[in-house]
Short mmCIF file of C-alpha atoms and ligand atoms in Angstrom, two decimals:
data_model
loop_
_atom_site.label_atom_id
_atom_site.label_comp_id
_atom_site.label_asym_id
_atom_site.label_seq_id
_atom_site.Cartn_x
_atom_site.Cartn_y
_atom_site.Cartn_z
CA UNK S 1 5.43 -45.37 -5.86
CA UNK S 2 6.46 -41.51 -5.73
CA UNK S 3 6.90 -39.21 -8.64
CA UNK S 4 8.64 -36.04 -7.09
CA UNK S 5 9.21 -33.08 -9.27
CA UNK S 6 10.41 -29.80 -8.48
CA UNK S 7 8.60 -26.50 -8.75
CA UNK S 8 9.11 -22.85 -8.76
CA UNK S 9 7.89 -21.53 -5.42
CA UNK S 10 3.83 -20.50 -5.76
CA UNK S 11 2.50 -16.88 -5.19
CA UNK S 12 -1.07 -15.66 -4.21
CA UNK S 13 -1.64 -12.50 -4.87
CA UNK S 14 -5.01 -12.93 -2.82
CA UNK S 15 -4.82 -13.66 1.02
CA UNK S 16 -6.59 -12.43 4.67
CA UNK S 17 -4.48 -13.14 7.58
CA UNK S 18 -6.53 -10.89 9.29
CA UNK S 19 -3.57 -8.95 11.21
CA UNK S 20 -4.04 -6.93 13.43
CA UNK S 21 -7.61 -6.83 14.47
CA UNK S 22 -8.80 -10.96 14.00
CA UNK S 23 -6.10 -12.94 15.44
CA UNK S 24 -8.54 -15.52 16.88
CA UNK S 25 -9.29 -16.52 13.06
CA UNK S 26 -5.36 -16.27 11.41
CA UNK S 27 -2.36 -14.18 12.07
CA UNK S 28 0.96 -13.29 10.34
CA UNK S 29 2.39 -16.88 11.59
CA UNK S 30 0.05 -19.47 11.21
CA UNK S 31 -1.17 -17.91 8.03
CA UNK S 32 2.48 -17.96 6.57
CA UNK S 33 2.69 -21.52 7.80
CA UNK S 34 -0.01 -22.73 6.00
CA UNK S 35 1.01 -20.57 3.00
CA UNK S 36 4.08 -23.17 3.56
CA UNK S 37 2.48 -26.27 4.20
CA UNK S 38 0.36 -25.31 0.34
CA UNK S 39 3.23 -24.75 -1.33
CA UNK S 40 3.47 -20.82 -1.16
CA UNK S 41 6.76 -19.22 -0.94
CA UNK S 42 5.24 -15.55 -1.35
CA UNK S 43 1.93 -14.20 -0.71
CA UNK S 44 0.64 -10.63 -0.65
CA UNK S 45 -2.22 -9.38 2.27
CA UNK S 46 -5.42 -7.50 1.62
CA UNK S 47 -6.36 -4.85 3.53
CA UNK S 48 -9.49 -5.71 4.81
CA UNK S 49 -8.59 -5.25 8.52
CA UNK S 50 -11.21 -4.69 10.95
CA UNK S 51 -9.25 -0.66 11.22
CA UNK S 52 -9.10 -1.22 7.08
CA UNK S 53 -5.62 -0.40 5.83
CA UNK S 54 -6.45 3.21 4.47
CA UNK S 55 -3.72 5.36 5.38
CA UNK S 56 -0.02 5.12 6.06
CA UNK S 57 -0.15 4.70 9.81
CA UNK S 58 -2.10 1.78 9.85
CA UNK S 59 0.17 0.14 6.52
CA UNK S 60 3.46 0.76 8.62
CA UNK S 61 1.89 -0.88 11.56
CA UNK S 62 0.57 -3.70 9.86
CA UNK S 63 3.97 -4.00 8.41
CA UNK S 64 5.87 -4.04 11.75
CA UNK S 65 3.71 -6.72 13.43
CA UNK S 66 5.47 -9.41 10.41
CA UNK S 67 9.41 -9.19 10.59
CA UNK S 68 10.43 -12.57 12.59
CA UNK S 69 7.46 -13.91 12.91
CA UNK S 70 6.68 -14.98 9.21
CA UNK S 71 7.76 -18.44 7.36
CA UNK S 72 6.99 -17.03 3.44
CA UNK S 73 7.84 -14.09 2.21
CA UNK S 74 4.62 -11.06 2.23
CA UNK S 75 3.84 -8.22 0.76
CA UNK S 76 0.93 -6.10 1.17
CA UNK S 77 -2.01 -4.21 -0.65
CA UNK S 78 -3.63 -0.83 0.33
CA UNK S 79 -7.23 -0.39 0.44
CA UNK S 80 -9.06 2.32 -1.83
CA UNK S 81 -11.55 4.47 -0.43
CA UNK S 82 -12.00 8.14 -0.22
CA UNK S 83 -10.27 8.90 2.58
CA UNK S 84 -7.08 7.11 1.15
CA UNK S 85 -6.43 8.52 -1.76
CA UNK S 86 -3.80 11.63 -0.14
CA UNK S 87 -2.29 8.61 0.50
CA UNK S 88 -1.67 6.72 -2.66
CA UNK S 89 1.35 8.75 -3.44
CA UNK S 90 3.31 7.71 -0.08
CA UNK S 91 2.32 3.93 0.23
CA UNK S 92 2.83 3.40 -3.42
CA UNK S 93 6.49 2.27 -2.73
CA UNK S 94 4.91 -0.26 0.04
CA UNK S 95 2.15 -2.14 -1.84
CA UNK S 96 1.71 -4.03 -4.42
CA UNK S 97 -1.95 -3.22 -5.52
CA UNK S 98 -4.87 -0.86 -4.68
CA UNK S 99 -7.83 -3.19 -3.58
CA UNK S 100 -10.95 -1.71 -3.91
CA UNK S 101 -14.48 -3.41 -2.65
CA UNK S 102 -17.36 -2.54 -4.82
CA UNK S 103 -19.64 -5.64 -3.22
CA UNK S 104 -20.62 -6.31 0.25
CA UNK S 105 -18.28 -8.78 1.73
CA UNK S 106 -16.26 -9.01 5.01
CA UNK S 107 -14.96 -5.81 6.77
CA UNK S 108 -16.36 -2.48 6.21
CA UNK S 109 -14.21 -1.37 3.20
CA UNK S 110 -16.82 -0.83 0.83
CA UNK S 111 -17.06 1.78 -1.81
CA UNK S 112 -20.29 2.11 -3.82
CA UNK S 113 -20.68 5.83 -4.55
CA UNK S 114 -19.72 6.25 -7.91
CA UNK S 115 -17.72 9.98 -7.24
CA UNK S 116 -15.87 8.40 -4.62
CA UNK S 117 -14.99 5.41 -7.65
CA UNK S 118 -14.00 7.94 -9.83
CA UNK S 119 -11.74 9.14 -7.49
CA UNK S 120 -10.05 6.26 -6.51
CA UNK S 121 -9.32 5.48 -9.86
CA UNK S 122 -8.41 8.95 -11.38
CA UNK S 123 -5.78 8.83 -8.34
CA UNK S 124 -3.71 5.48 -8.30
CA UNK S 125 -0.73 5.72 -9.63
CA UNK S 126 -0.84 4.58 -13.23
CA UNK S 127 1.97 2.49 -13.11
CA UNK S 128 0.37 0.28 -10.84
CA UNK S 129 -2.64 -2.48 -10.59
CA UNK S 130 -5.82 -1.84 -9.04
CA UNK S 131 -7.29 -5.56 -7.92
CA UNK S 132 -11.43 -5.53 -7.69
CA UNK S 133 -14.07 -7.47 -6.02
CA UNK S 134 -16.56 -6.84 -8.39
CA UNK S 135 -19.60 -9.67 -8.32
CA UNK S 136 -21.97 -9.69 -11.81
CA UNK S 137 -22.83 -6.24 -13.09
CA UNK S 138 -20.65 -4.61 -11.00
CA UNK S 139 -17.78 -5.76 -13.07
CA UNK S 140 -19.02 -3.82 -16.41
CA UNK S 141 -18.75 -0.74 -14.16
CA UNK S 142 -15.18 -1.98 -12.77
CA UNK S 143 -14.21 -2.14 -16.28
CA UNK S 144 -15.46 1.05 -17.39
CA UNK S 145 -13.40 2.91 -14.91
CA UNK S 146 -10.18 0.97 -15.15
CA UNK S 147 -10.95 1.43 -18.95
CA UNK S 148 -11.95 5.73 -18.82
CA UNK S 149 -9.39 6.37 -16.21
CA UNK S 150 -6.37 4.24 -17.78
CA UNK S 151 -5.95 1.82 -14.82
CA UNK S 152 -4.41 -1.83 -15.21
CA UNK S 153 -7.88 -3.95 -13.60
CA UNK S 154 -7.25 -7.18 -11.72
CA UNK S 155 -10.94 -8.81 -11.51
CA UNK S 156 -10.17 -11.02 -8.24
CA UNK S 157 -12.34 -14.42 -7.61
CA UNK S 158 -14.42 -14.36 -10.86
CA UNK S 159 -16.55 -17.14 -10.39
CA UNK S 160 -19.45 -16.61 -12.94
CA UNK S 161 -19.68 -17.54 -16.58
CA UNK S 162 -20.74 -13.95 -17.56
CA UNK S 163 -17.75 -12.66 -15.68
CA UNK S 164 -15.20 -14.80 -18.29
CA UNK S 165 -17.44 -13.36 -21.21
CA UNK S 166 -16.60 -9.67 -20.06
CA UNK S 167 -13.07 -10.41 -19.23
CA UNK S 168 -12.30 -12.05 -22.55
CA UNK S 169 -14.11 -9.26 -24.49
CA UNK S 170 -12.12 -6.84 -22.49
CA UNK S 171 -8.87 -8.53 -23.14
CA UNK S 172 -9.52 -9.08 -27.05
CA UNK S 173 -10.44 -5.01 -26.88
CA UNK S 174 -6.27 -5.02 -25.78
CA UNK S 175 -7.39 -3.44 -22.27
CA UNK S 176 -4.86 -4.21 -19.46
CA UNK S 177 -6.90 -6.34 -17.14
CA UNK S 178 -6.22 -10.03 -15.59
CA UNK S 179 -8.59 -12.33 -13.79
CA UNK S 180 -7.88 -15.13 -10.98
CA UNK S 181 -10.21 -17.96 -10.02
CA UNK S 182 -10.13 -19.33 -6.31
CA UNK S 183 -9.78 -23.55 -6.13
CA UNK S 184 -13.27 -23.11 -4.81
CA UNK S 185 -14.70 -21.62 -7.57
CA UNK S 186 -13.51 -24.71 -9.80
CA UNK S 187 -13.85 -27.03 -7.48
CA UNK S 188 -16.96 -27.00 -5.57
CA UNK S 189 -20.42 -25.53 -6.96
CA UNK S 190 -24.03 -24.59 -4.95
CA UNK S 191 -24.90 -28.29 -4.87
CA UNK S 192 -22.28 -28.36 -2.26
CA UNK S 193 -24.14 -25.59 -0.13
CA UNK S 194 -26.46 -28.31 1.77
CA UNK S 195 -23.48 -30.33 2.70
CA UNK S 196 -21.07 -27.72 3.89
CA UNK S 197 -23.69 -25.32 5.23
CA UNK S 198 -21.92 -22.32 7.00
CA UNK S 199 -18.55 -23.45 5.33
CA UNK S 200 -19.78 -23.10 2.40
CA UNK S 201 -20.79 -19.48 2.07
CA UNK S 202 -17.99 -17.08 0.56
CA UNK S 203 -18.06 -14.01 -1.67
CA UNK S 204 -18.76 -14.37 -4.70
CA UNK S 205 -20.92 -17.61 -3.75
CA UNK S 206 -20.42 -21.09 -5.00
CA UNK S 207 -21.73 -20.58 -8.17
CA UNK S 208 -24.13 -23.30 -10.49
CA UNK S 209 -22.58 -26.01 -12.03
CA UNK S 210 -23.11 -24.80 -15.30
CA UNK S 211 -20.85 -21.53 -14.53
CA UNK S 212 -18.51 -24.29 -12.69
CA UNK S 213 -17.93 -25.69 -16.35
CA UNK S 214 -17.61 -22.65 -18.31
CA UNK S 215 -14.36 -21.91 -16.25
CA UNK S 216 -13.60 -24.69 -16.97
CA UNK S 217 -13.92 -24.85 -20.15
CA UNK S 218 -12.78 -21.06 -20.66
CA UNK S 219 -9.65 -20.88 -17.95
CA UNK S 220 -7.48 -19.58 -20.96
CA UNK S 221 -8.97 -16.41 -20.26
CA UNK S 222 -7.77 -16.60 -16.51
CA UNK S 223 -4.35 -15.52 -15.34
CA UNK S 224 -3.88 -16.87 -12.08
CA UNK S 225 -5.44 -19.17 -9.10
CA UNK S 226 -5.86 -17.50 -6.02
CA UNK S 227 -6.52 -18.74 -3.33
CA UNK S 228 -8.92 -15.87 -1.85
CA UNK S 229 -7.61 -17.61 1.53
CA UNK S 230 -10.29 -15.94 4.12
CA UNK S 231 -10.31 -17.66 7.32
CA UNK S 232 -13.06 -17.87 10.23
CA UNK S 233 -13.22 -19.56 13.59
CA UNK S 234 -15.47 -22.70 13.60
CA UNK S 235 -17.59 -20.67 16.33
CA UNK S 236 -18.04 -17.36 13.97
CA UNK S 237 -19.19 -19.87 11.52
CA UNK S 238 -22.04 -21.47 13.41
CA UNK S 239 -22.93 -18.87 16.07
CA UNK S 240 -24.35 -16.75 13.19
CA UNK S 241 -27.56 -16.76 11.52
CA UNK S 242 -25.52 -14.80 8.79
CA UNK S 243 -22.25 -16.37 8.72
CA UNK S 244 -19.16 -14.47 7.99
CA UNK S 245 -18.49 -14.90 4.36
CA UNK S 246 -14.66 -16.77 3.29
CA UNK S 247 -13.20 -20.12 3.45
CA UNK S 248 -9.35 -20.94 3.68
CA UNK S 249 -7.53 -21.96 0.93
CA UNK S 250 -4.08 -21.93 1.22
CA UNK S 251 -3.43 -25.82 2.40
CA UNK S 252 -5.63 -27.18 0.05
CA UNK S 253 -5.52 -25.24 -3.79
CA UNK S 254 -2.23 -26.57 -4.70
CA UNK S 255 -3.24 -30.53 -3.97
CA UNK S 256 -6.70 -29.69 -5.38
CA UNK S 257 -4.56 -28.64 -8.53
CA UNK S 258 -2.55 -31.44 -8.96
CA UNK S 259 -5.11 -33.79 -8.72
CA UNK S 260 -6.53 -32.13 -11.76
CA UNK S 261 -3.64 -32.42 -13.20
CA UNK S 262 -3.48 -36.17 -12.14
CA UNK S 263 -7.29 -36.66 -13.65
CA UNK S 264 -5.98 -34.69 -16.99
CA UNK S 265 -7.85 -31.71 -16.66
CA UNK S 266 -4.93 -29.63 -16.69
CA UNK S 267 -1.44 -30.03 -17.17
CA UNK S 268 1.36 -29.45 -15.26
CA UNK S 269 2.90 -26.79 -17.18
CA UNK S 270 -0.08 -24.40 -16.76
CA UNK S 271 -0.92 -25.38 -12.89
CA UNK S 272 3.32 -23.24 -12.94
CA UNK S 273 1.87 -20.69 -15.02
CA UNK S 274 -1.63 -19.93 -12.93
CA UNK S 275 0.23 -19.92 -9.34
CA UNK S 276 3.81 -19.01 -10.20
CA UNK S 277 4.81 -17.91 -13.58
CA UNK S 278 1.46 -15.64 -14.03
CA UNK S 279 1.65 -13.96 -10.69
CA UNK S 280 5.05 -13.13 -10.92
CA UNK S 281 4.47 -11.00 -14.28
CA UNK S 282 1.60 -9.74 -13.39
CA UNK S 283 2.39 -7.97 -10.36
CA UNK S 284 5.85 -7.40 -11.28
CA UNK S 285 7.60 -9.65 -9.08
CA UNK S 286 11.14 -10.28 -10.13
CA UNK S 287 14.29 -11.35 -8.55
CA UNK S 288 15.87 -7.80 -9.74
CA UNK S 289 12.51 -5.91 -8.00
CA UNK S 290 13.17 -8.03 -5.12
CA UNK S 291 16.80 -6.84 -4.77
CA UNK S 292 16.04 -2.88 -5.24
CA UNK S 293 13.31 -3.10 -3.03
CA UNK S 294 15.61 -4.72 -0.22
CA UNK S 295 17.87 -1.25 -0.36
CA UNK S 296 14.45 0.74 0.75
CA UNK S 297 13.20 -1.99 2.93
CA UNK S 298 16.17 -1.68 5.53
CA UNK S 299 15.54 2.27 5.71
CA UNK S 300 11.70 1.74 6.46
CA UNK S 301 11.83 -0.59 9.17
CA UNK S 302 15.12 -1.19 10.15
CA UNK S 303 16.57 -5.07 9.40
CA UNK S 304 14.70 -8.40 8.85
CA UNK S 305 15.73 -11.61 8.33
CA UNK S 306 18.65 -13.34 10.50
CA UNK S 307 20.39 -13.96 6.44
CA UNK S 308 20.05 -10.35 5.37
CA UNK S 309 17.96 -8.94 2.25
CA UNK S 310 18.19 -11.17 -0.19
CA UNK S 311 15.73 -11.96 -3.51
CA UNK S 312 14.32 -15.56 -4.25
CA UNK S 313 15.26 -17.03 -7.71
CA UNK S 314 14.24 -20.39 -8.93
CA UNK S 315 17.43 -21.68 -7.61
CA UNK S 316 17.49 -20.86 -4.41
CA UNK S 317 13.31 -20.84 -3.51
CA UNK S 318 11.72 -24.10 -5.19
CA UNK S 319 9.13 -26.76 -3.35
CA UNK S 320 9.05 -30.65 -4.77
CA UNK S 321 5.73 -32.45 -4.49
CA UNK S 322 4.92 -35.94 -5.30
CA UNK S 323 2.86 -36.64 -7.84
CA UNK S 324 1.75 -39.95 -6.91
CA UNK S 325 1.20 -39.50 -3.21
CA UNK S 326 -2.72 -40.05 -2.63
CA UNK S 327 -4.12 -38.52 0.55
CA UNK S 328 -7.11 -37.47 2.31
CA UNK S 329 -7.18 -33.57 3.56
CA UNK S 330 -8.07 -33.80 6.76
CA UNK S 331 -8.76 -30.85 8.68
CA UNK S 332 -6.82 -32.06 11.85
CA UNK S 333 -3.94 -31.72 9.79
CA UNK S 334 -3.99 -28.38 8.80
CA UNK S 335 -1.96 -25.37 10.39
CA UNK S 336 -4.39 -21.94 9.63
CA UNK S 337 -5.59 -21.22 12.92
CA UNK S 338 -9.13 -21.65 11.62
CA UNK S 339 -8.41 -25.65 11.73
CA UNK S 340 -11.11 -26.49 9.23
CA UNK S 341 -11.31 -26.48 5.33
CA UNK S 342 -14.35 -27.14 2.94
CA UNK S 343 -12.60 -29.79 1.70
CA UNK S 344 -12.06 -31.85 4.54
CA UNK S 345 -12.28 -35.31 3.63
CA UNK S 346 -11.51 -34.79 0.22
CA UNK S 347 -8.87 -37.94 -1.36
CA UNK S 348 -6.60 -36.04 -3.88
CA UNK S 349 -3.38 -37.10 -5.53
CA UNK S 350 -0.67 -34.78 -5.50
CA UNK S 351 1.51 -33.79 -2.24
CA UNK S 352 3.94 -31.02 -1.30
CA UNK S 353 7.27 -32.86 0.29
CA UNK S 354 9.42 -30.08 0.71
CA UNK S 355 10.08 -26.50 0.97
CA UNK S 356 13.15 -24.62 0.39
CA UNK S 357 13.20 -20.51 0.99
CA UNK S 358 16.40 -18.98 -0.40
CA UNK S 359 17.92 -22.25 0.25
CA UNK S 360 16.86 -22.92 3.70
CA UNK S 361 14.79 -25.87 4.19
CA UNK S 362 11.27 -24.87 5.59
CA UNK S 363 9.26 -27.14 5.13
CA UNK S 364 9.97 -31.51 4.69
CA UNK S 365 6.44 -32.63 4.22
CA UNK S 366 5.56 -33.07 7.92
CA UNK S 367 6.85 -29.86 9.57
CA UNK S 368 7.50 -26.14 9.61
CA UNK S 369 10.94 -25.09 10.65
CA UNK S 370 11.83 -21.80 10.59
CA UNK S 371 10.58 -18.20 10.06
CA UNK S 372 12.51 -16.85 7.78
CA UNK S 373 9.86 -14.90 5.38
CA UNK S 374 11.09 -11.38 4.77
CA UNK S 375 8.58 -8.62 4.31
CA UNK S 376 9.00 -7.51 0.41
CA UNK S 377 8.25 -4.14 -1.30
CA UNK S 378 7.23 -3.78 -5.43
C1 NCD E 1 -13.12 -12.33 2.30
C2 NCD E 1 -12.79 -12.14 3.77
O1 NCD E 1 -13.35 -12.84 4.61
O2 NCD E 1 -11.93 -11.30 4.07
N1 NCD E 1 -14.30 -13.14 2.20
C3 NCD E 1 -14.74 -13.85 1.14
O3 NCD E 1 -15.82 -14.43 1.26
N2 NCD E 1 -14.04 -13.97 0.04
C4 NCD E 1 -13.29 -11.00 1.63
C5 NCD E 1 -13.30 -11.06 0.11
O4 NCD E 1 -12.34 -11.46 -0.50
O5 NCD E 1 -14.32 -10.68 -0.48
ZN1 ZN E 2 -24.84 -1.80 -0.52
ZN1 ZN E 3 -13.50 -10.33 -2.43
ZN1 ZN E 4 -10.53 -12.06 -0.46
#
């Protein structure tokens, strides 16, 4: 039996493909083919590099490394710090959001001095989204400045129940702020920890199984599932006594999805809203932005695509899964470069068939065929 229905291409906001600087974990190709093979027909790249993407050298040569060599369609965020603000005003034609790091986590962008804060957010342009990771009780103070400085917040990976209480209250105040939950967050919890071991520790950490269900229970307050797609080699993973914190997501949150949806703990309609519809308004991604931006894109870095600049619309960029398919994720099967998944082994139901990118087939279920991701600009 197969029940294939057609879907709007997905979006996550919220991925490492750790170009330039950690090409033995991911790079701009395999990472856009597994942003394929999930179900992703636009993704946007944090800034998180090794040389963190703080100034507008290292954006326009992070940029250059992805024309021809990318199978979805990327964008890219900037990294906040001090030493990028004289920068916000020139990059904010190239990025999509500010990230800023207020917890430890992987790569040395990490801002924690509350001046420097203030001046990150007194600085970003207004009219655009500053995305957080902000663990716990940093997320009161995340909220404070987004809130004293006028900033639209995006709380990435909230993964704790306290974190939905804060988010709701801050929504029902009317602030401007949106959350997104990674497929790990919902679907694995700290009992998990003893099994997976090293592939099992991420920032935020797998939380209890009591938070586990308040998301659950509360994921009207979320806006979007990202995948928080943060890849390691098998070797950094066990060489370490203190593993390198992430897990890959980008093969494996769509199918975990569906098979919610399958077990009725979520319906179909609102798996299109958290990885499509939601994105899309959120970070302003339209098929109108998408043809403006194209004008600019040509005088930045010359030309792209072998078709030209052109936007995708529901018509042209769509994937079908099957419904009914039942499979087991195997890491063997998967195309980051990382080659393994915390879910490996996992039987789901749900299965993406096909891909179509401004109506070129990339994608039939079984193989990638072409690169023809463009680079995109807000
Ligand atoms: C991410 C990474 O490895 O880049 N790791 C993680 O555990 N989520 C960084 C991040 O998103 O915090
Ligand atoms: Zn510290
Ligand atoms: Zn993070
Ligand atoms: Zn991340």
């Amino acid at each position: 039996m197969s029940k294939i229905v057609k879907l709007p291409g997905l979006v996550d906001v919220h991925v490492h493909l750790r170009e330039p600087g950690n090409i033995q974990k991911e790079d701009f190709a395999t990472g856009s083919k597994a942003a394929i093979a999930g179900g992703y027909t636009t993704i946007f790249d944090m800034p998180n590099n090794p040389n963190p993407i703080v100034d507008n050298i290292s954006l326009e040569e992070k940029i250059d490394l992805a024309p021809g060599r990318i199978f979805c369609d990327l964008g890219f965020h900037f990294g906040g710090s001090k030493v990028s603000v004289p920068f916000f005003e020139q990059v904010k034609k190239k990025v999509w959001g500010l990230k800023v790091y207020m917890n430890h986590t992987t790569g040395p962008l990490l801002i924690e001095d509350q001046n420097d804060l203030e001046l990150i957010f007194a600085n970003w342009p207004k009219s655009k989204i500053i995305m957080v990771h902000a663990e716990g009780p940093t997320l009161a103070t995340a909220i404070d400045l987004a809130k004293r400085h006028g900033q639209r917040l995006h709380v990435c990976h909230l993964s704790l129940a306290s974190e939905i209480d804060q988010v709701r209250i801050a929504k029902e105040a009317g602030m401007p702020i949106t959350a997104e939950v990674s497929a790990h967050h919902l679907f694995l919890t700290n009992e998990d920890l003893k099994r997976l071991g090293p592939f099992g520790i991420m920032k935020p950490p797998l939380s209890s199984k009591k938070d586990v269900e308040y998301i659950w229970k509360n994921l009207d307050v979320l806006d979007m599932v990202a995948s928080d797609h943060a890849p390691h080699t098998v070797d950094e993973k066990l060489k370490s006594e203190n593993p390198p914190f992430g897990v890959p997501g980008l093969e494996t949150t769509l199918p975990l999805l569906l098979n919610a949806v399958a077990e009725k703990r979520l319906t179909l309609e609102r798996v299109i809203e958290l990885t499509s519809t939601n994105p899309k308004k959120v970070f302003g991604l339209s098929s109108r932005h998408f043809e403006s931006a194209f004008g600019e894109t040509k005088n930045l870095n010359g030309s792209f695509s072998p078709l030209g600049a052109r936007a995708q619309d529901d018509n042209n960029t769509y994937i079908e899964v099957d419904l009914d398919e039942q499979w087991e994720i195997r890491n063997e099967f998967l195309y980051t470069k990382c080659g393994w998944t915390p879910f490996n082994g996992v039987k789901v139901k749900g299965r993406v068939k096909k891909v179509v990118l401004r109506e070129v087939p990339v994608f039939n279920g079984e193989q990638i065929m072409v690169a023809v991701g463009q680079v995109i600009y807000p």
